[in-house]
Amino acid sequence: MVAWRFIRRYLLLGFLMSGFVYAAIYFSTNEVFQAQVNTNPVRRHKQQEPAFPWEAKDALVGPNKPLEQHIVQRAVMADDSKEDKERSEVKQRQQKHQESQEKEEAAQEPVDFMAAQAEIQKERQRVLSETCSRHPELKRGNLNMYTQRHLYVHEKHKILYCFVPKIGCSNWKRVLMVLSGMKPNTDGITSDEAHFHNGMKRLSGLNREEQRVRLDTYTKFIFARHPFVRILSAYRNKYADINVYKKDTYFHIFSKKIMKKYRKNPSEVDLKTGENITWHEWVQYLTDPQERNGFDDHWQEIYQMCSPCKIHYDYIGKLETVADDAEYMLKSLELDDKVSYPARANSHPTNSSQTYDKFFGELTLDKLKQLWNVYNLDFELFGYPKPDFL
């Protein structure tokens, strides 16, 4: 009886609990499934976080592969940065190059001709003076007759010119002839006229007092030339050129002596004519100590003819720069409106650097040293550097 009542009570309670749970579930699920579903796409603000993780910029998902685009974008930015750096470096280099060009152009700007030439003359005077101080023997004694004969006296404009053969002296004689009024211009003045009919007197023709006055008051000038180039020019002009040689018989005296003294087994024709002496025979003659006192003016040392340590020359020119040197001197003396140094057409150059190298390249070092000993003072006095092959 008691068990039946217990079962009936709990069955009723279980039934009521089941109904309550069923009702709760029914009403809750019915509200969810009856809710309206919005099928429109979600609108997001541009700066709103992406709705799904795979839409993130760094995700390697989707047909457009935004991560790859990002990597490419970064690479492009890196390339742009590199190009900007390269452009900057190029611009800097261009700027430096332009500044360098401007400096070079500034350095190459025309300098006042007369001022520049005055500095050149000052340097040549300095070199000459210092060399004379190193060789005091060149200052001793009176002016010898040899130098007096080489000084032309131009009275009209008070000029003394020490002429040295093979250093453009023919043209300077033409210039002085024009300044003297003998000729209207240098054109047409032949070599014979310039050398033998120039109408100029020499210092040796004056008495001592007249010499002193002119040496003290007249403008004095001299021209030099590379000593080795000069002796090569003398050889090629006077001896290697057979046509010139045959016309000027004076030089046969030297060539016949050279043939007899230095040629092995000379023929009768060699001894009689003296034609075609060789360069090596010529150098043997020049380096023979016994022959130096008998040198002709065309290969005699310049200092022996013009005594530059005893005479103060106001202008020291060089054949290598004769155009500028002549223009400067004539302008300084205010004579450039009366005459100019003849054009190169009136000159007869016999040497070139290739010719020089060829002839001196044939000589032994011993012979080159002997030649240097003969002409080294001319090198020093007039500022010519010692040749590289010595």
PDB file of N, CA and C in Angstrom, residues 89-109:
ATOM      1  N   GLU A  89      73.225  59.345 -56.568  1.00  0.00           N
ATOM      2  CA  GLU A  89      74.659  59.182 -56.765  1.00  0.00           C
ATOM      3  C   GLU A  89      75.093  59.704 -58.125  1.00  0.00           C
ATOM      4  N   VAL A  90      74.287  59.422 -59.161  1.00  0.00           N
ATOM      5  CA  VAL A  90      74.598  59.914 -60.499  1.00  0.00           C
ATOM      6  C   VAL A  90      74.604  61.441 -60.512  1.00  0.00           C
ATOM      7  N   LYS A  91      73.637  62.028 -59.842  1.00  0.00           N
ATOM      8  CA  LYS A  91      73.545  63.491 -59.789  1.00  0.00           C
ATOM      9  C   LYS A  91      74.764  64.081 -59.092  1.00  0.00           C
ATOM     10  N   GLN A  92      75.191  63.411 -58.004  1.00  0.00           N
ATOM     11  CA  GLN A  92      76.370  63.890 -57.291  1.00  0.00           C
ATOM     12  C   GLN A  92      77.620  63.807 -58.163  1.00  0.00           C
ATOM     13  N   ARG A  93      77.742  62.665 -58.896  1.00  0.00           N
ATOM     14  CA  ARG A  93      78.897  62.514 -59.785  1.00  0.00           C
ATOM     15  C   ARG A  93      78.888  63.568 -60.879  1.00  0.00           C
ATOM     16  N   GLN A  94      77.698  63.816 -61.443  1.00  0.00           N
ATOM     17  CA  GLN A  94      77.589  64.832 -62.488  1.00  0.00           C
ATOM     18  C   GLN A  94      77.957  66.210 -61.949  1.00  0.00           C
ATOM     19  N   GLN A  95      77.547  66.474 -60.738  1.00  0.00           N
ATOM     20  CA  GLN A  95      77.853  67.766 -60.137  1.00  0.00           C
ATOM     21  C   GLN A  95      79.352  67.925 -59.908  1.00  0.00           C
ATOM     22  N   LYS A  96      79.983  66.827 -59.413  1.00  0.00           N
ATOM     23  CA  LYS A  96      81.432  66.868 -59.204  1.00  0.00           C
ATOM     24  C   LYS A  96      82.165  67.039 -60.525  1.00  0.00           C
ATOM     25  N   HIS A  97      81.688  66.327 -61.556  1.00  0.00           N
ATOM     26  CA  HIS A  97      82.317  66.437 -62.882  1.00  0.00           C
ATOM     27  C   HIS A  97      82.193  67.854 -63.421  1.00  0.00           C
ATOM     28  N   GLN A  98      81.018  68.440 -63.225  1.00  0.00           N
ATOM     29  CA  GLN A  98      80.805  69.809 -63.700  1.00  0.00           C
ATOM     30  C   GLN A  98      81.719  70.782 -62.966  1.00  0.00           C
ATOM     31  N   GLU A  99      81.853  70.584 -61.631  1.00  0.00           N
ATOM     32  CA  GLU A  99      82.738  71.454 -60.858  1.00  0.00           C
ATOM     33  C   GLU A  99      84.186  71.300 -61.315  1.00  0.00           C
ATOM     34  N   SER A 100      84.576  70.034 -61.615  1.00  0.00           N
ATOM     35  CA  SER A 100      85.935  69.783 -62.097  1.00  0.00           C
ATOM     36  C   SER A 100      86.176  70.459 -63.439  1.00  0.00           C
ATOM     37  N   GLN A 101      85.162  70.366 -64.332  1.00  0.00           N
ATOM     38  CA  GLN A 101      85.293  71.017 -65.636  1.00  0.00           C
ATOM     39  C   GLN A 101      85.411  72.525 -65.486  1.00  0.00           C
ATOM     40  N   GLU A 102      84.627  73.078 -64.579  1.00  0.00           N
ATOM     41  CA  GLU A 102      84.674  74.521 -64.370  1.00  0.00           C
ATOM     42  C   GLU A 102      86.043  74.961 -63.865  1.00  0.00           C
ATOM     43  N   LYS A 103      86.643  74.115 -62.994  1.00  0.00           N
ATOM     44  CA  LYS A 103      87.974  74.445 -62.491  1.00  0.00           C
ATOM     45  C   LYS A 103      89.003  74.386 -63.610  1.00  0.00           C
ATOM     46  N   GLU A 104      88.879  73.348 -64.455  1.00  0.00           N
ATOM     47  CA  GLU A 104      89.812  73.212 -65.580  1.00  0.00           C
ATOM     48  C   GLU A 104      89.664  74.374 -66.555  1.00  0.00           C
ATOM     49  N   GLU A 105      88.405  74.740 -66.821  1.00  0.00           N
ATOM     50  CA  GLU A 105      88.178  75.858 -67.735  1.00  0.00           C
ATOM     51  C   GLU A 105      88.735  77.154 -67.160  1.00  0.00           C
ATOM     52  N   ALA A 106      88.584  77.280 -65.828  1.00  0.00           N
ATOM     53  CA  ALA A 106      89.115  78.491 -65.187  1.00  0.00           C
ATOM     54  C   ALA A 106      90.637  78.517 -65.295  1.00  0.00           C
ATOM     55  N   ALA A 107      91.244  77.320 -65.145  1.00  0.00           N
ATOM     56  CA  ALA A 107      92.709  77.244 -65.251  1.00  0.00           C
ATOM     57  C   ALA A 107      93.180  77.502 -66.665  1.00  0.00           C
ATOM     58  N   GLN A 108      92.310  77.201 -67.643  1.00  0.00           N
ATOM     59  CA  GLN A 108      92.694  77.361 -69.040  1.00  0.00           C
ATOM     60  C   GLN A 108      92.267  78.703 -69.625  1.00  0.00           C
ATOM     61  N   GLU A 109      91.685  79.527 -68.814  1.00  0.00           N
ATOM     62  CA  GLU A 109      91.265  80.831 -69.308  1.00  0.00           C
ATOM     63  C   GLU A 109      92.487  81.618 -69.772  1.00  0.00           C
TER      64      GLU A 109
END
